[in-house]
PDB file of C-alpha atoms in Angstrom:
ATOM      1  CA  MET A   1      -0.195   0.248  -0.095  1.00 43.00           C
ATOM      2  CA  TRP A   2       2.790   2.406   0.736  1.00 43.00           C
ATOM      3  CA  ASN A   3       4.804   1.449  -1.937  1.00 42.00           C
ATOM      4  CA  GLY A   4       5.848   4.582  -4.068  1.00 41.00           C
ATOM      5  CA  ILE A   5       4.623   6.429  -1.295  1.00 43.00           C
ATOM      6  CA  THR A   6       7.218   6.098   1.574  1.00 43.00           C
ATOM      7  CA  GLY A   7       9.738   6.428  -0.713  1.00 45.00           C
ATOM      8  CA  GLY A   8       9.385  10.008  -1.551  1.00 45.00           C
ATOM      9  CA  LEU A   9       9.679  11.338   1.854  1.00 44.00           C
ATOM     10  CA  ARG A  10      11.905  14.552   1.057  1.00 44.00           C
ATOM     11  CA  GLY A  11      10.044  17.772   1.365  1.00 46.00           C
ATOM     12  CA  GLN A  12       8.007  16.877   4.372  1.00 44.00           C
ATOM     13  CA  THR A  13       9.477  19.078   6.709  1.00 45.00           C
ATOM     14  CA  ASP A  14       8.642  21.952   4.596  1.00 47.00           C
ATOM     15  CA  ALA A  15       5.201  20.523   4.875  1.00 45.00           C
ATOM     16  CA  PHE A  16       5.262  20.192   8.485  1.00 45.00           C
ATOM     17  CA  ARG A  17       6.131  23.836   8.570  1.00 46.00           C
ATOM     18  CA  ILE A  18       3.155  25.026   6.090  1.00 45.00           C
ATOM     19  CA  ILE A  19       0.677  22.743   7.716  1.00 43.00           C
ATOM     20  CA  LEU A  20       1.202  23.790  11.757  1.00 45.00           C
ATOM     21  CA  GLU A  21       2.396  27.519  11.084  1.00 47.00           C
ATOM     22  CA  GLU A  22      -0.318  28.420  12.710  1.00 43.00           C
ATOM     23  CA  THR A  23       0.496  27.011  16.541  1.00 40.00           C
ATOM     24  CA  MET A  24       3.954  28.741  15.886  1.00 41.00           C
ATOM     25  CA  LYS A  25       3.195  32.308  14.870  1.00 45.00           C
ATOM     26  CA  PRO A  26       4.072  34.830  17.288  1.00 42.00           C
ATOM     27  CA  PRO A  27       1.118  37.055  18.933  1.00 41.00           C
ATOM     28  CA  SER A  28      -0.103  39.804  17.156  1.00 44.00           C
ATOM     29  CA  GLN A  29       0.305  43.404  18.074  1.00 43.00           C
ATOM     30  CA  GLY A  30      -1.472  44.983  20.652  1.00 42.00           C
ATOM     31  CA  THR A  31      -1.907  41.224  22.067  1.00 41.00           C
ATOM     32  CA  ALA A  32      -0.655  39.881  25.337  1.00 42.00           C
ATOM     33  CA  ILE A  33       2.506  37.954  25.137  1.00 40.00           C
ATOM     34  CA  THR A  34       1.580  34.469  26.471  1.00 44.00           C
ATOM     35  CA  GLN A  35       3.545  31.235  25.865  1.00 47.00           C
ATOM     36  CA  PRO A  36       0.410  28.907  24.084  1.00 50.00           C
ATOM     37  CA  PRO A  37      -0.043  25.674  26.315  1.00 61.00           C
ATOM     38  CA  ARG A  38       1.997  22.976  25.123  1.00 69.00           C
ATOM     39  CA  ILE A  39       1.053  19.171  24.819  1.00 74.00           C
ATOM     40  CA  THR A  40       4.431  17.056  25.598  1.00 80.00           C
ATOM     41  CA  SER A  41       3.007  13.589  24.150  1.00 78.00           C
ATOM     42  CA  ILE A  42       2.806  15.597  20.721  1.00 81.00           C
ATOM     43  CA  ASP A  43       5.513  17.730  20.883  1.00 82.00           C
ATOM     44  CA  ALA A  44       7.594  14.218  21.722  1.00 86.00           C
ATOM     45  CA  LEU A  45       6.113  12.313  19.117  1.00 85.00           C
ATOM     46  CA  ARG A  46       6.443  15.449  16.265  1.00 84.00           C
ATOM     47  CA  GLY A  47      10.338  15.092  17.325  1.00 87.00           C
ATOM     48  CA  PHE A  48      10.241  11.314  16.627  1.00 88.00           C
ATOM     49  CA  VAL A  49       8.966  11.038  13.591  1.00 86.00           C
ATOM     50  CA  MET A  50      10.930  14.381  12.361  1.00 85.00           C
ATOM     51  CA  PHE A  51      14.609  12.302  13.414  1.00 86.00           C
ATOM     52  CA  MET A  52      12.863   9.254  11.966  1.00 85.00           C
ATOM     53  CA  MET A  53      12.474  11.800   8.462  1.00 82.00           C
ATOM     54  CA  ILE A  54      16.377  12.154   8.275  1.00 81.00           C
ATOM     55  CA  PHE A  55      17.097   8.377   8.656  1.00 78.00           C
ATOM     56  CA  VAL A  56      14.676   7.529   5.746  1.00 77.00           C
ATOM     57  CA  ASN A  57      16.058  10.255   4.017  1.00 72.00           C
ATOM     58  CA  ASP A  58      19.512   9.868   3.975  1.00 73.00           C
ATOM     59  CA  LEU A  59      20.523   6.468   5.769  1.00 70.00           C
ATOM     60  CA  ALA A  60      17.996   3.754   4.888  1.00 61.00           C
ATOM     61  CA  GLY A  61      19.266   4.321   1.057  1.00 63.00           C
ATOM     62  CA  ALA A  62      23.275   3.573   2.201  1.00 67.00           C
ATOM     63  CA  GLY A  63      23.358   0.191   0.671  1.00 69.00           C
ATOM     64  CA  LYS A  64      23.556  -3.397   2.679  1.00 74.00           C
ATOM     65  CA  ILE A  65      25.239  -1.739   5.403  1.00 76.00           C
ATOM     66  CA  VAL A  66      21.851  -0.935   6.608  1.00 76.00           C
ATOM     67  CA  PRO A  67      20.144  -4.281   7.261  1.00 78.00           C
ATOM     68  CA  ASP A  68      16.833  -5.208   5.791  1.00 76.00           C
ATOM     69  CA  TRP A  69      14.411  -4.479   8.550  1.00 77.00           C
ATOM     70  CA  MET A  70      15.811  -0.762   8.777  1.00 78.00           C
ATOM     71  CA  VAL A  71      14.821  -0.330   5.085  1.00 78.00           C
ATOM     72  CA  HIS A  72      11.251  -0.026   3.347  1.00 79.00           C
ATOM     73  CA  PHE A  73       9.475  -3.462   2.730  1.00 79.00           C
ATOM     74  CA  SER A  74       9.433  -2.822  -0.782  1.00 71.00           C
ATOM     75  CA  ASP A  75      13.117  -1.861  -1.080  1.00 57.00           C
ATOM     76  CA  ARG A  76      14.668  -5.434  -0.667  1.00 68.00           C
ATOM     77  CA  HIS A  77      11.970  -7.922   0.120  1.00 69.00           C
ATOM     78  CA  ARG A  78      10.586  -9.580  -2.915  1.00 71.00           C
ATOM     79  CA  GLY A  79       6.974 -11.172  -2.461  1.00 69.00           C
ATOM     80  CA  GLY A  80       4.167 -10.982  -0.208  1.00 68.00           C
ATOM     81  CA  SER A  81       3.348  -7.915   1.999  1.00 78.00           C
ATOM     82  CA  GLY A  82       4.748  -6.371   5.009  1.00 80.00           C
ATOM     83  CA  MET A  83       6.340  -3.231   6.542  1.00 82.00           C
ATOM     84  CA  THR A  84       9.225  -2.297   8.746  1.00 81.00           C
ATOM     85  CA  PHE A  85       9.148   0.798  11.054  1.00 83.00           C
ATOM     86  CA  VAL A  86      10.649   2.608   8.204  1.00 83.00           C
ATOM     87  CA  ASP A  87       7.169   2.436   6.870  1.00 85.00           C
ATOM     88  CA  LEU A  88       5.572   3.891   9.575  1.00 87.00           C
ATOM     89  CA  VAL A  89       7.353   7.479   9.299  1.00 88.00           C
ATOM     90  CA  PHE A  90       4.368   8.439   6.477  1.00 90.00           C
ATOM     91  CA  PRO A  91       1.440   7.594   8.348  1.00 92.00           C
ATOM     92  CA  ALA A  92       2.905   8.900  11.494  1.00 92.00           C
ATOM     93  CA  PHE A  93       3.368  12.215   9.985  1.00 91.00           C
ATOM     94  CA  LEU A  94       0.041  12.305   8.836  1.00 94.00           C
ATOM     95  CA  PHE A  95      -1.403  11.081  12.328  1.00 94.00           C
ATOM     96  CA  ILE A  96       0.763  14.210  13.684  1.00 92.00           C
ATOM     97  CA  VAL A  97      -0.963  16.585  10.996  1.00 92.00           C
ATOM     98  CA  GLY A  98      -4.505  15.214  12.326  1.00 93.00           C
ATOM     99  CA  MET A  99      -3.689  15.654  15.984  1.00 91.00           C
ATOM    100  CA  SER A 100      -2.635  19.165  15.542  1.00 89.00           C
ATOM    101  CA  VAL A 101      -5.724  20.537  13.515  1.00 91.00           C
ATOM    102  CA  PRO A 102      -7.617  20.843  17.131  1.00 89.00           C
ATOM    103  CA  LEU A 103      -4.748  22.857  17.938  1.00 86.00           C
ATOM    104  CA  ALA A 104      -4.665  25.245  15.083  1.00 85.00           C
ATOM    105  CA  PHE A 105      -8.025  25.537  14.446  1.00 87.00           C
ATOM    106  CA  GLY A 106      -9.289  25.667  17.833  1.00 80.00           C
ATOM    107  CA  GLY A 107      -7.171  28.913  18.183  1.00 78.00           C
ATOM    108  CA  ARG A 108      -8.863  30.565  15.508  1.00 81.00           C
ATOM    109  CA  MET A 109     -12.073  29.789  16.773  1.00 80.00           C
ATOM    110  CA  ALA A 110     -11.614  30.786  20.051  1.00 78.00           C
ATOM    111  CA  LYS A 111     -10.584  34.356  18.315  1.00 82.00           C
ATOM    112  CA  GLY A 112     -13.898  34.264  16.940  1.00 83.00           C
ATOM    113  CA  GLN A 113     -12.897  33.776  12.850  1.00 82.00           C
ATOM    114  CA  SER A 114     -15.454  32.626  11.184  1.00 86.00           C
ATOM    115  CA  VAL A 115     -15.971  28.913   9.622  1.00 86.00           C
ATOM    116  CA  TRP A 116     -15.963  30.447   6.305  1.00 88.00           C
ATOM    117  CA  LYS A 117     -13.008  32.192   6.766  1.00 89.00           C
ATOM    118  CA  THR A 118     -11.649  29.233   8.209  1.00 89.00           C
ATOM    119  CA  LEU A 119     -12.829  27.236   5.309  1.00 91.00           C
ATOM    120  CA  GLY A 120     -10.444  29.949   2.909  1.00 92.00           C
ATOM    121  CA  HIS A 121      -7.811  29.406   4.786  1.00 90.00           C
ATOM    122  CA  VAL A 122      -7.919  25.932   4.395  1.00 93.00           C
ATOM    123  CA  ALA A 123      -8.560  25.831   0.683  1.00 93.00           C
ATOM    124  CA  PHE A 124      -5.845  27.996   0.423  1.00 91.00           C
ATOM    125  CA  ARG A 125      -3.513  25.599   2.122  1.00 91.00           C
ATOM    126  CA  THR A 126      -4.640  22.652   0.435  1.00 93.00           C
ATOM    127  CA  MET A 127      -4.449  23.939  -3.011  1.00 92.00           C
ATOM    128  CA  SER A 128      -0.806  25.409  -1.834  1.00 90.00           C
ATOM    129  CA  LEU A 129       0.410  21.899  -0.998  1.00 91.00           C
ATOM    130  CA  LEU A 130      -1.383  20.722  -4.164  1.00 92.00           C
ATOM    131  CA  PHE A 131       0.869  22.383  -6.522  1.00 92.00           C
ATOM    132  CA  ILE A 132       3.868  22.618  -5.221  1.00 91.00           C
ATOM    133  CA  GLY A 133       3.728  18.599  -4.558  1.00 90.00           C
ATOM    134  CA  ILE A 134       3.159  18.556  -8.430  1.00 91.00           C
ATOM    135  CA  LEU A 135       6.184  21.077  -9.001  1.00 90.00           C
ATOM    136  CA  MET A 136       8.464  18.455  -7.235  1.00 88.00           C
ATOM    137  CA  VAL A 137       7.037  15.539  -8.955  1.00 87.00           C
ATOM    138  CA  HIS A 138       8.677  17.583 -11.851  1.00 85.00           C
ATOM    139  CA  GLU A 139      11.701  18.380 -10.618  1.00 79.00           C
ATOM    140  CA  THR A 140      13.594  17.173 -13.317  1.00 83.00           C
ATOM    141  CA  PRO A 141      13.029  19.261 -16.489  1.00 88.00           C
ATOM    142  CA  ASP A 142      14.934  18.633 -19.744  1.00 87.00           C
ATOM    143  CA  THR A 143      17.608  21.202 -20.513  1.00 88.00           C
ATOM    144  CA  ALA A 144      17.654  20.517 -24.198  1.00 88.00           C
ATOM    145  CA  VAL A 145      13.822  20.980 -24.571  1.00 87.00           C
ATOM    146  CA  LEU A 146      13.389  23.587 -21.711  1.00 87.00           C
ATOM    147  CA  GLY A 147      16.011  25.758 -23.612  1.00 87.00           C
ATOM    148  CA  TRP A 148      17.703  26.554 -20.305  1.00 89.00           C
ATOM    149  CA  SER A 149      19.487  25.105 -17.273  1.00 89.00           C
ATOM    150  CA  GLY A 150      17.101  22.302 -15.910  1.00 88.00           C
ATOM    151  CA  ALA A 151      19.134  22.581 -12.813  1.00 89.00           C
ATOM    152  CA  TRP A 152      18.179  26.080 -12.320  1.00 92.00           C
ATOM    153  CA  TRP A 153      14.718  25.790 -13.030  1.00 92.00           C
ATOM    154  CA  CYS A 154      14.786  23.167  -9.971  1.00 91.00           C
ATOM    155  CA  VAL A 155      16.738  25.941  -7.746  1.00 92.00           C
ATOM    156  CA  LEU A 156      14.183  28.515  -8.804  1.00 93.00           C
ATOM    157  CA  MET A 157      11.347  26.306  -7.889  1.00 93.00           C
ATOM    158  CA  TYR A 158      12.320  25.824  -4.038  1.00 91.00           C
ATOM    159  CA  LEU A 159      13.352  29.548  -3.881  1.00 94.00           C
ATOM    160  CA  SER A 160      10.006  30.620  -5.035  1.00 93.00           C
ATOM    161  CA  ALA A 161       8.341  28.101  -2.920  1.00 91.00           C
ATOM    162  CA  ILE A 162      10.549  29.050  -0.178  1.00 91.00           C
ATOM    163  CA  ALA A 163       9.221  32.958  -0.846  1.00 92.00           C
ATOM    164  CA  ALA A 164       5.661  31.976  -1.571  1.00 90.00           C
ATOM    165  CA  PHE A 165       5.307  30.656   2.160  1.00 86.00           C
ATOM    166  CA  CYS A 166       7.835  33.503   3.646  1.00 82.00           C
ATOM    167  CA  SER A 167       6.700  34.742   7.044  1.00 78.00           C
ATOM    168  CA  ILE A 168       8.552  37.919   8.280  1.00 77.00           C
ATOM    169  CA  SER A 169       7.412  39.137  11.755  1.00 74.00           C
ATOM    170  CA  PRO A 170       8.763  41.841  13.868  1.00 71.00           C
ATOM    171  CA  ARG A 171       9.566  41.741  17.424  1.00 71.00           C
ATOM    172  CA  PRO A 172       6.831  42.089  20.113  1.00 70.00           C
ATOM    173  CA  SER A 173       8.310  45.350  21.193  1.00 69.00           C
ATOM    174  CA  ALA A 174       8.766  46.836  17.507  1.00 67.00           C
ATOM    175  CA  PRO A 175       6.537  49.611  16.995  1.00 72.00           C
ATOM    176  CA  ALA A 176       3.845  49.614  14.701  1.00 68.00           C
ATOM    177  CA  SER A 177       5.232  51.626  11.859  1.00 69.00           C
ATOM    178  CA  ARG A 178       7.897  48.961  11.706  1.00 70.00           C
ATOM    179  CA  GLY A 179       5.489  46.114  11.647  1.00 69.00           C
ATOM    180  CA  ASN A 180       3.566  47.438   8.966  1.00 79.00           C
ATOM    181  CA  VAL A 181       6.515  47.722   6.466  1.00 82.00           C
ATOM    182  CA  TRP A 182       7.636  44.311   7.246  1.00 81.00           C
ATOM    183  CA  ARG A 183       4.016  43.094   6.813  1.00 83.00           C
ATOM    184  CA  ILE A 184       4.505  44.898   3.311  1.00 87.00           C
ATOM    185  CA  VAL A 185       7.753  43.162   2.489  1.00 87.00           C
ATOM    186  CA  SER A 186       6.326  39.591   3.651  1.00 87.00           C
ATOM    187  CA  LEU A 187       3.058  40.438   1.393  1.00 89.00           C
ATOM    188  CA  CYS A 188       4.975  41.726  -1.605  1.00 92.00           C
ATOM    189  CA  MET A 189       7.505  38.479  -1.451  1.00 92.00           C
ATOM    190  CA  ARG A 190       4.613  35.938  -1.054  1.00 91.00           C
ATOM    191  CA  LEU A 191       3.274  37.086  -4.167  1.00 93.00           C
ATOM    192  CA  ALA A 192       6.598  37.121  -6.040  1.00 94.00           C
ATOM    193  CA  GLY A 193       7.345  33.672  -5.259  1.00 93.00           C
ATOM    194  CA  LEU A 194       3.510  32.839  -6.159  1.00 93.00           C
ATOM    195  CA  ALA A 195       3.798  34.374  -9.483  1.00 95.00           C
ATOM    196  CA  ALA A 196       7.553  32.872 -10.084  1.00 95.00           C
ATOM    197  CA  LEU A 197       5.797  29.098  -9.262  1.00 94.00           C
ATOM    198  CA  VAL A 198       3.217  29.571 -11.588  1.00 93.00           C
ATOM    199  CA  TRP A 199       5.549  30.976 -14.049  1.00 94.00           C
ATOM    200  CA  LEU A 200       7.963  28.138 -13.648  1.00 93.00           C
ATOM    201  CA  ALA A 201       4.864  25.389 -13.868  1.00 92.00           C
ATOM    202  CA  ILE A 202       4.133  26.777 -17.644  1.00 92.00           C
ATOM    203  CA  ALA A 203       7.645  26.714 -18.448  1.00 91.00           C
ATOM    204  CA  PHE A 204       8.810  23.457 -17.698  1.00 92.00           C
ATOM    205  CA  ARG A 205       9.092  21.095 -20.534  1.00 90.00           C
ATOM    206  CA  GLY A 206      10.213  17.195 -20.219  1.00 88.00           C
ATOM    207  CA  ALA A 207      12.566  14.967 -21.990  1.00 82.00           C
ATOM    208  CA  LYS A 208       9.318  14.215 -24.324  1.00 82.00           C
ATOM    209  CA  GLY A 209       8.013  17.621 -24.234  1.00 81.00           C
ATOM    210  CA  GLN A 210       5.573  16.817 -21.017  1.00 86.00           C
ATOM    211  CA  ARG A 211       4.177  20.196 -19.277  1.00 89.00           C
ATOM    212  CA  ILE A 212       2.986  20.947 -16.106  1.00 90.00           C
ATOM    213  CA  ILE A 213       0.467  23.406 -17.215  1.00 89.00           C
ATOM    214  CA  THR A 214      -1.009  23.913 -21.045  1.00 86.00           C
ATOM    215  CA  LEU A 215      -2.612  27.155 -21.592  1.00 84.00           C
ATOM    216  CA  ALA A 216      -4.653  26.011 -24.870  1.00 80.00           C
ATOM    217  CA  PRO A 217      -6.597  24.146 -23.759  1.00 84.00           C
ATOM    218  CA  PHE A 218      -6.050  24.816 -20.139  1.00 82.00           C
ATOM    219  CA  SER A 219      -4.898  21.344 -18.392  1.00 83.00           C
ATOM    220  CA  LEU A 220      -2.977  20.573 -14.927  1.00 83.00           C
ATOM    221  CA  ASN A 221      -0.641  17.377 -14.733  1.00 83.00           C
ATOM    222  CA  THR A 222      -2.294  15.843 -11.945  1.00 80.00           C
ATOM    223  CA  ASP A 223      -0.548  12.209 -12.485  1.00 77.00           C
ATOM    224  CA  TRP A 224       0.479  12.186  -8.982  1.00 81.00           C
ATOM    225  CA  TYR A 225       0.438  14.648  -6.660  1.00 88.00           C
ATOM    226  CA  GLY A 226       3.585  14.184  -4.741  1.00 86.00           C
ATOM    227  CA  ILE A 227       4.136  13.614  -1.036  1.00 87.00           C
ATOM    228  CA  LEU A 228       3.238  17.062  -0.656  1.00 88.00           C
ATOM    229  CA  GLY A 229      -0.154  16.581  -2.195  1.00 91.00           C
ATOM    230  CA  LEU A 230      -0.829  13.666  -0.167  1.00 93.00           C
ATOM    231  CA  ILE A 231      -0.580  15.294   2.813  1.00 93.00           C
ATOM    232  CA  GLY A 232      -2.449  18.030   1.100  1.00 94.00           C
ATOM    233  CA  TRP A 233      -5.386  15.807   0.943  1.00 95.00           C
ATOM    234  CA  ALA A 234      -5.322  14.291   4.121  1.00 95.00           C
ATOM    235  CA  TYR A 235      -5.280  17.993   5.818  1.00 95.00           C
ATOM    236  CA  LEU A 236      -8.448  18.856   3.632  1.00 96.00           C
ATOM    237  CA  VAL A 237     -10.006  15.720   4.462  1.00 96.00           C
ATOM    238  CA  THR A 238      -9.012  15.926   8.444  1.00 96.00           C
ATOM    239  CA  ALA A 239     -10.012  20.097   8.461  1.00 95.00           C
ATOM    240  CA  ILE A 240     -13.359  19.532   6.930  1.00 95.00           C
ATOM    241  CA  VAL A 241     -14.269  16.884   9.811  1.00 95.00           C
ATOM    242  CA  PHE A 242     -12.820  19.178  12.625  1.00 94.00           C
ATOM    243  CA  LEU A 243     -14.707  21.965  11.182  1.00 92.00           C
ATOM    244  CA  VAL A 244     -18.441  20.266  11.052  1.00 93.00           C
ATOM    245  CA  PHE A 245     -17.927  18.034  14.240  1.00 92.00           C
ATOM    246  CA  ARG A 246     -15.799  20.319  16.240  1.00 86.00           C
ATOM    247  CA  GLY A 247     -14.861  18.357  19.710  1.00 81.00           C
ATOM    248  CA  HIS A 248     -17.865  15.351  19.274  1.00 90.00           C
ATOM    249  CA  ARG A 249     -15.564  12.797  19.740  1.00 92.00           C
ATOM    250  CA  THR A 250     -18.088   9.975  18.417  1.00 93.00           C
ATOM    251  CA  ALA A 251     -18.918  11.555  15.514  1.00 95.00           C
ATOM    252  CA  ILE A 252     -14.636  11.910  14.585  1.00 95.00           C
ATOM    253  CA  LEU A 253     -14.457   7.766  15.334  1.00 95.00           C
ATOM    254  CA  GLY A 254     -17.394   7.411  13.198  1.00 96.00           C
ATOM    255  CA  CYS A 255     -15.969   9.822  10.479  1.00 96.00           C
ATOM    256  CA  MET A 256     -12.640   7.433  10.610  1.00 96.00           C
ATOM    257  CA  THR A 257     -14.312   4.132  10.611  1.00 96.00           C
ATOM    258  CA  LEU A 258     -16.465   5.621   6.957  1.00 96.00           C
ATOM    259  CA  LEU A 259     -13.004   6.382   5.347  1.00 96.00           C
ATOM    260  CA  MET A 260     -11.562   2.984   6.569  1.00 95.00           C
ATOM    261  CA  CYS A 261     -14.701   1.916   4.197  1.00 96.00           C
ATOM    262  CA  LEU A 262     -14.079   3.954   1.735  1.00 94.00           C
ATOM    263  CA  PHE A 263     -10.526   2.168   1.046  1.00 94.00           C
ATOM    264  CA  VAL A 264     -12.468  -1.408   1.396  1.00 94.00           C
ATOM    265  CA  ALA A 265     -14.958  -0.181  -1.052  1.00 95.00           C
ATOM    266  CA  ASP A 266     -12.436   1.317  -3.897  1.00 93.00           C
ATOM    267  CA  LYS A 267     -10.832  -1.631  -3.635  1.00 91.00           C
ATOM    268  CA  LYS A 268     -13.957  -4.021  -4.726  1.00 92.00           C
ATOM    269  CA  GLY A 269     -14.368  -1.470  -7.578  1.00 91.00           C
ATOM    270  CA  ALA A 270     -17.505   0.354  -6.098  1.00 92.00           C
ATOM    271  CA  PHE A 271     -16.015   4.019  -7.737  1.00 92.00           C
ATOM    272  CA  GLU A 272     -14.833   2.906 -10.707  1.00 90.00           C
ATOM    273  CA  GLY A 273     -15.577   5.594 -13.424  1.00 88.00           C
ATOM    274  CA  PHE A 274     -16.781   7.784 -10.861  1.00 90.00           C
ATOM    275  CA  TRP A 275     -16.042  11.570 -11.259  1.00 89.00           C
ATOM    276  CA  LEU A 276     -13.773  12.217  -8.081  1.00 89.00           C
ATOM    277  CA  SER A 277     -11.265   9.488  -8.911  1.00 88.00           C
ATOM    278  CA  LYS A 278      -9.973  10.840 -11.736  1.00 86.00           C
ATOM    279  CA  ILE A 279      -8.497  13.831  -9.227  1.00 89.00           C
ATOM    280  CA  VAL A 280      -7.338  11.560  -6.301  1.00 91.00           C
ATOM    281  CA  GLY A 281      -7.785   8.283  -4.979  1.00 90.00           C
ATOM    282  CA  ILE A 282     -10.744   7.966  -3.336  1.00 93.00           C
ATOM    283  CA  GLY A 283      -9.765   4.689  -1.754  1.00 93.00           C
ATOM    284  CA  GLU A 284      -6.204   5.123  -0.767  1.00 92.00           C
ATOM    285  CA  THR A 285      -5.398   9.330  -0.599  1.00 93.00           C
ATOM    286  CA  LEU A 286      -8.914  10.079   0.878  1.00 94.00           C
ATOM    287  CA  GLY A 287      -9.700   6.950   2.862  1.00 95.00           C
ATOM    288  CA  SER A 288      -6.913   5.011   3.962  1.00 94.00           C
ATOM    289  CA  GLN A 289      -4.715   8.050   4.752  1.00 95.00           C
ATOM    290  CA  GLY A 290      -7.588  10.582   5.596  1.00 95.00           C
ATOM    291  CA  ALA A 291      -8.619   7.505   8.053  1.00 96.00           C
ATOM    292  CA  ILE A 292      -5.068   7.774   9.589  1.00 96.00           C
ATOM    293  CA  ALA A 293      -4.961  11.716   9.404  1.00 96.00           C
ATOM    294  CA  VAL A 294      -8.998  11.731  10.909  1.00 96.00           C
ATOM    295  CA  GLY A 295      -7.368   9.171  13.890  1.00 95.00           C
ATOM    296  CA  GLY A 296      -4.626  11.728  15.186  1.00 94.00           C
ATOM    297  CA  LEU A 297      -7.593  14.246  15.221  1.00 94.00           C
ATOM    298  CA  LEU A 298      -9.485  11.750  17.685  1.00 94.00           C
ATOM    299  CA  LEU A 299      -6.488  11.829  19.984  1.00 91.00           C
ATOM    300  CA  GLY A 300      -5.674  15.787  19.662  1.00 89.00           C
ATOM    301  CA  SER A 301      -9.260  16.461  20.157  1.00 90.00           C
ATOM    302  CA  ILE A 302      -9.452  14.023  23.637  1.00 89.00           C
ATOM    303  CA  LEU A 303      -5.931  15.794  24.330  1.00 84.00           C
ATOM    304  CA  THR A 304      -7.407  19.007  24.318  1.00 81.00           C
ATOM    305  CA  ALA A 305     -10.977  18.985  25.708  1.00 77.00           C
ATOM    306  CA  ALA A 306     -11.776  20.358  28.297  1.00 70.00           C
ATOM    307  CA  ASP A 307     -13.109  17.267  30.825  1.00 70.00           C
ATOM    308  CA  MET A 308      -9.726  16.115  29.791  1.00 65.00           C
ATOM    309  CA  THR A 309      -7.367  19.006  30.826  1.00 57.00           C
ATOM    310  CA  PRO A 310      -6.208  19.705  34.385  1.00 57.00           C
TER     311      PRO A 310
END
């Protein structure tokens, strides 16, 4: 099930920063500076998974010096199904995404933000993850067909992605005028980064003339959204479940069960020919991976519930 997924874990650290940015933001101007409450178990699991990402990215492919049980099951094992602890890194990451949703969105709701504004935030974050995921899948353009260095295309793509999601905040003690200047600079960097990403997507050319975006007629190559795209879909599913049911843990558990059923139904061909299956995998991407993230949401809702806090 995880073949082709767990091997593409590069870029997850940036995705984690994008998704969980709300929990790390400094207080806005005019608000009291207080440290947000921390849940030690979430921080501990997050640190462990981030460490394992480094291992998977850099050490698991070091060759035979790494034993079979410390690499992805599909890399050396032939026949049958199975997994090693390395194969648990991606689902563990999805689980942490779900655990962090009630922390991030709970703060927004506590400040009185409307559901529609929160949905707009979710939609923008999801589309950003999907788009950058698609770009990362196509990170090797053909220099001869492109007409300029494919390596430079790749470098510009990552720099533009950093600029598009860069948030520059002044120190809380800085005067308001300086804060306004930095906010304008941050906005300009984001707009420039987004514009550059769109231009790079249009300019992309593969060895056989493949394109990411075709203008006439308009089309977007979504054969695979990449690892960030998978995270984006799971994030979307989890955010919708949270916004609909909030802290109703029984309902969240029911949603997780229904998402698991989607995976079984898809394997039996229930969604064959369905229009949504042409856009995203209903069983694996929305169902199985969505269920893992919603499972994290369930645990996060339990940890942050009023009847569970001292």
